[in-house]
Tab-separated table of C-alpha atoms in Angstrom:
chain	number	residue	atom	x	y	z
A	19	MET	CA	-23.932	-75.492	88.119
A	20	VAL	CA	-22.752	-72.200	86.671
A	21	ASP	CA	-21.549	-70.564	89.878
A	22	SER	CA	-17.869	-70.470	88.923
A	23	ILE	CA	-18.412	-69.022	85.456
A	24	GLN	CA	-20.287	-66.151	87.082
A	25	PHE	CA	-16.858	-64.968	88.224
A	26	ILE	CA	-15.882	-64.692	84.550
A	27	HIS	CA	-19.050	-62.951	83.407
A	28	ARG	CA	-22.203	-62.250	85.399
A	29	PHE	CA	-24.884	-63.568	83.114
A	30	ARG	CA	-28.203	-61.807	82.959
A	31	ASN	CA	-29.665	-64.639	80.898
A	32	MET	CA	-28.788	-67.821	82.732
A	33	GLU	CA	-30.264	-69.957	79.956
A	34	LEU	CA	-27.373	-68.882	77.746
A	35	ALA	CA	-24.884	-69.980	80.376
A	36	GLU	CA	-26.587	-73.358	80.728
A	37	LEU	CA	-26.691	-73.821	76.961
A	38	ALA	CA	-22.977	-73.045	76.642
A	39	LEU	CA	-22.238	-75.887	79.049
A	40	THR	CA	-24.413	-78.455	77.232
A	41	HIS	CA	-22.477	-80.815	74.967
A	42	ARG	CA	-24.141	-82.360	71.923
A	43	SER	CA	-23.967	-85.782	73.585
A	44	ALA	CA	-26.589	-84.542	76.049
A	45	GLY	CA	-29.071	-83.974	73.209
A	46	ARG	CA	-30.696	-80.813	71.922
A	47	PRO	CA	-30.497	-77.932	72.370
A	48	ASN	CA	-26.718	-77.947	72.793
A	49	ASN	CA	-23.747	-75.591	72.518
A	50	GLU	CA	-22.635	-76.268	68.923
A	51	ARG	CA	-24.029	-73.021	67.482
A	52	LEU	CA	-22.580	-71.016	70.378
A	53	GLU	CA	-19.223	-72.701	69.758
A	54	TYR	CA	-19.330	-71.556	66.118
A	55	LEU	CA	-20.017	-67.984	67.202
A	56	GLY	CA	-17.420	-68.051	69.987
A	57	ASP	CA	-14.715	-69.353	67.661
A	58	ALA	CA	-15.203	-66.390	65.327
A	59	LEU	CA	-15.221	-63.917	68.211
A	60	LEU	CA	-12.084	-65.435	69.727
A	61	ASN	CA	-10.118	-65.207	66.495
A	62	CYS	CA	-11.263	-61.634	65.909
A	63	CYS	CA	-10.407	-60.421	69.419
A	64	VAL	CA	-7.041	-62.189	69.556
A	65	ALA	CA	-6.153	-60.820	66.113
A	66	GLU	CA	-7.007	-57.318	67.334
A	67	LEU	CA	-5.003	-57.812	70.528
A	68	LEU	CA	-1.909	-58.996	68.652
A	69	PHE	CA	-2.243	-56.308	65.978
A	70	ASN	CA	-2.239	-53.588	68.636
A	71	ARG	CA	0.457	-55.168	70.810
A	72	TYR	CA	3.023	-56.050	68.129
A	73	ALA	CA	3.178	-53.078	65.780
A	74	GLN	CA	6.324	-54.358	64.035
A	75	ALA	CA	5.222	-57.985	63.574
A	76	SER	CA	4.620	-59.279	60.067
A	77	GLU	CA	1.382	-60.896	58.936
A	78	GLY	CA	3.041	-64.302	59.171
A	79	GLU	CA	4.259	-63.680	62.716
A	80	LEU	CA	0.824	-62.449	63.802
A	81	THR	CA	-0.810	-65.518	62.277
A	82	ARG	CA	1.582	-67.897	64.041
A	83	MET	CA	1.088	-66.158	67.379
A	84	ARG	CA	-2.675	-66.236	67.046
A	85	ALA	CA	-2.591	-69.942	66.209
A	86	ALA	CA	-0.525	-70.633	69.329
A	87	LEU	CA	-2.978	-68.721	71.518
A	88	VAL	CA	-6.220	-70.232	70.214
A	89	ASN	CA	-5.265	-73.869	69.595
A	90	GLY	CA	-7.201	-76.623	71.325
A	91	GLN	CA	-4.592	-77.321	73.990
A	92	ALA	CA	-4.340	-73.662	74.979
A	93	LEU	CA	-8.119	-73.261	75.201
A	94	ALA	CA	-8.487	-76.497	77.159
A	95	GLU	CA	-5.976	-75.189	79.681
A	96	ILE	CA	-8.032	-72.023	80.115
A	97	ALA	CA	-11.178	-74.129	80.495
A	98	ARG	CA	-9.565	-76.206	83.228
A	99	GLY	CA	-8.525	-73.049	85.023
A	100	ILE	CA	-12.168	-71.986	85.305
A	101	HIS	CA	-13.426	-75.511	86.074
A	102	LEU	CA	-15.587	-75.898	82.972
A	103	GLY	CA	-15.139	-79.658	82.970
A	104	GLU	CA	-16.870	-79.945	86.323
A	105	GLN	CA	-19.895	-78.039	85.017
A	106	LEU	CA	-20.426	-79.702	81.640
A	107	ARG	CA	-23.679	-81.367	80.723
A	108	LEU	CA	-22.657	-84.562	78.948
A	109	GLY	CA	-24.443	-87.664	77.738
A	110	PRO	CA	-23.902	-90.956	79.632
A	111	GLY	CA	-21.371	-92.225	77.083
A	112	GLU	CA	-19.200	-89.104	77.303
A	113	ILE	CA	-19.372	-89.118	81.085
A	114	LYS	CA	-18.238	-92.747	81.151
A	115	SER	CA	-15.345	-92.090	78.749
A	116	GLY	CA	-14.136	-89.032	80.687
A	117	GLY	CA	-15.336	-86.393	78.245
A	118	GLN	CA	-15.178	-83.731	80.944
A	119	ARG	CA	-11.376	-84.042	80.823
A	120	ARG	CA	-10.942	-84.181	77.044
A	121	ASP	CA	-9.105	-81.238	75.482
A	122	SER	CA	-11.380	-81.003	72.455
A	123	ILE	CA	-14.573	-80.844	74.510
A	124	LEU	CA	-13.122	-78.361	76.979
A	125	ALA	CA	-11.844	-76.092	74.195
A	126	ASP	CA	-15.170	-76.213	72.362
A	127	THR	CA	-17.031	-75.399	75.572
A	128	PHE	CA	-14.852	-72.376	76.236
A	129	GLU	CA	-15.632	-71.100	72.743
A	130	ALA	CA	-19.340	-71.719	73.356
A	131	LEU	CA	-19.081	-69.756	76.579
A	132	LEU	CA	-17.618	-66.822	74.654
A	133	GLY	CA	-20.550	-66.969	72.253
A	134	ALA	CA	-22.921	-66.915	75.203
A	135	VAL	CA	-21.176	-63.907	76.754
A	136	TYR	CA	-21.489	-62.035	73.467
A	137	LEU	CA	-25.224	-62.713	73.177
A	138	ASP	CA	-25.721	-61.818	76.824
A	139	ALA	CA	-23.785	-58.546	76.946
A	140	GLY	CA	-22.253	-57.645	73.585
A	141	PHE	CA	-18.835	-57.349	71.972
A	142	ASP	CA	-17.094	-55.295	74.649
A	143	ALA	CA	-17.989	-57.881	77.285
A	144	VAL	CA	-16.628	-60.815	75.292
A	145	ARG	CA	-13.511	-58.824	74.352
A	146	ALA	CA	-12.869	-58.226	78.064
A	147	VAL	CA	-13.247	-61.936	78.894
A	148	ILE	CA	-10.905	-62.938	76.073
A	149	GLY	CA	-8.370	-60.295	77.039
A	150	HIS	CA	-8.415	-61.422	80.667
A	151	HIS	CA	-7.504	-64.991	79.724
A	152	ILE	CA	-5.239	-64.331	76.742
A	153	GLU	CA	-3.204	-61.329	77.945
A	154	PRO	CA	-1.224	-63.324	80.571
A	155	ARG	CA	-0.216	-65.806	77.863
A	156	LEU	CA	1.316	-63.165	75.638
A	157	ALA	CA	4.327	-62.943	77.946
A	158	ALA	CA	5.047	-66.612	77.258
A	159	LEU	CA	4.681	-66.354	73.492
A	160	THR	CA	7.452	-65.752	70.972
A	161	ARG	CA	6.990	-64.191	67.565
A	162	SER	CA	7.988	-67.501	65.995
A	163	GLY	CA	4.676	-68.852	67.278
A	164	LYS	CA	6.467	-71.302	69.571
A	165	ASP	CA	5.671	-71.342	73.243
A	166	ALA	CA	8.398	-70.147	75.578
A	167	LYS	CA	9.128	-73.575	77.106
A	168	THR	CA	9.731	-75.092	73.676
A	169	GLU	CA	11.948	-72.238	72.535
A	170	LEU	CA	13.935	-72.276	75.784
A	171	GLN	CA	14.503	-76.022	75.477
A	172	GLU	CA	15.669	-75.665	71.872
A	173	TRP	CA	17.946	-72.748	72.801
A	174	LEU	CA	19.625	-74.808	75.531
A	175	GLN	CA	19.866	-78.000	73.474
A	176	HIS	CA	21.485	-76.137	70.594
A	177	ARG	CA	24.266	-75.064	72.975
A	178	GLY	CA	24.633	-78.427	74.714
A	179	LEU	CA	23.331	-77.068	78.032
A	180	PRO	CA	21.187	-78.877	80.645
A	181	LEU	CA	17.430	-78.574	80.252
A	182	PRO	CA	15.473	-76.412	82.721
A	183	ASP	CA	13.897	-77.704	85.904
A	184	TYR	CA	10.348	-76.507	86.735
A	185	VAL	CA	8.998	-76.752	90.285
A	186	LEU	CA	5.626	-75.657	91.671
A	187	VAL	CA	6.565	-73.687	94.793
A	188	ASN	CA	3.173	-72.315	95.863
A	189	ASN	CA	-0.557	-72.651	95.217
A	190	SER	CA	-2.785	-69.985	96.737
A	191	GLY	CA	-6.020	-68.076	96.236
A	192	PRO	CA	-9.679	-69.130	96.095
A	193	GLU	CA	-10.730	-72.270	94.230
A	194	HIS	CA	-12.380	-70.343	91.399
A	195	GLU	CA	-9.305	-68.145	90.871
A	196	PRO	CA	-6.153	-69.915	92.075
A	197	THR	CA	-2.610	-68.594	91.726
A	198	PHE	CA	0.258	-70.971	91.002
A	199	THR	CA	3.872	-69.943	91.547
A	200	VAL	CA	6.477	-71.854	89.553
A	201	ARG	CA	10.280	-71.720	89.622
A	202	CYS	CA	12.330	-72.311	86.479
A	203	ARG	CA	15.922	-73.242	87.363
A	204	LEU	CA	18.775	-73.208	84.843
A	205	ARG	CA	22.483	-74.011	84.934
A	206	VAL	CA	24.101	-72.067	82.099
A	207	PRO	CA	26.620	-72.843	83.628
A	208	GLU	CA	25.945	-70.911	86.842
A	209	LEU	CA	22.609	-71.324	88.594
A	210	LEU	CA	19.803	-69.004	87.506
A	211	GLU	CA	16.238	-69.028	88.880
A	212	PHE	CA	13.093	-67.390	87.513
A	213	PHE	CA	9.687	-67.224	89.221
A	214	ALA	CA	6.255	-66.589	87.729
A	215	ASP	CA	2.635	-66.517	88.938
A	216	ALA	CA	-0.352	-67.563	86.808
A	217	GLY	CA	-3.795	-69.101	86.983
A	218	SER	CA	-2.437	-72.574	86.174
A	219	SER	CA	0.876	-74.309	86.749
A	220	ARG	CA	1.389	-74.732	82.994
A	221	ALA	CA	0.869	-71.043	82.338
A	222	ALA	CA	3.250	-70.160	85.174
A	223	GLU	CA	5.883	-72.479	83.698
A	224	GLN	CA	5.524	-70.751	80.344
A	225	GLN	CA	5.897	-67.311	81.879
A	226	ALA	CA	8.956	-68.364	83.892
A	227	ALA	CA	10.479	-69.803	80.717
A	228	ALA	CA	9.776	-66.522	78.916
A	229	GLN	CA	11.655	-64.629	81.649
A	230	ALA	CA	14.588	-67.001	81.237
A	231	LEU	CA	14.616	-66.498	77.470
A	232	ARG	CA	14.615	-62.719	77.797
A	233	THR	CA	17.593	-62.908	80.144
A	234	LEU	CA	19.548	-65.362	77.989
A	235	LYS	CA	18.934	-63.411	74.789
A	236	LYS	CA	19.655	-59.977	76.214
A	237	PRO	CA	22.693	-58.594	74.341
A	238	GLY	CA	25.808	-58.483	76.508
A	239	ASN	CA	24.105	-60.335	79.341
A	240	ARG	CA	24.437	-63.969	78.372
A	241	PRO	CA	25.805	-66.097	81.205
A	242	ILE	CA	27.669	-68.408	78.833
């Protein structure tokens, strides 16, 4: 049941791993307390990561970036990338209603998993896990707190330009750690293409959009 999360952290105490994957609908004990702990650890580690990475960012900018990185949708995407939904212990009602695919449950389970990693191996271990999954997303984040796809769309719309076209061009790697390659194509007005690799197609789209934004905003290098 926990084979794939062993690639994220090799648990010494497998009971912690099992508990992290047990939703409250399955009864007690469940992962609610671990979720509480993991949420605090996630916010602390992401705050530290942003503080060190963006030395010139204001408190408001850091807060907006952190919120974009730790919101439910972002965490659910990470959870899907490591197949947490397939490993959840859910009650019959949640199974029937598709709880294993619900963003809120997936996000909460990822936080619970972080709490379990901390109890199993300490702060450095959980910091490493968080860094591994959050670092790639920094490239697709703007200091406004908006994701790169949203900001790119707004940038193009403001100038009356066509919206970008995203295409998945490759999917490779093992099942527990896939790599998705996405192309972002723009006409501004000439054709521009940007490629990015990530652990999910959504993350790759964001990173390709971030590349496009950097090119479009580079002083003296705008193609319009």
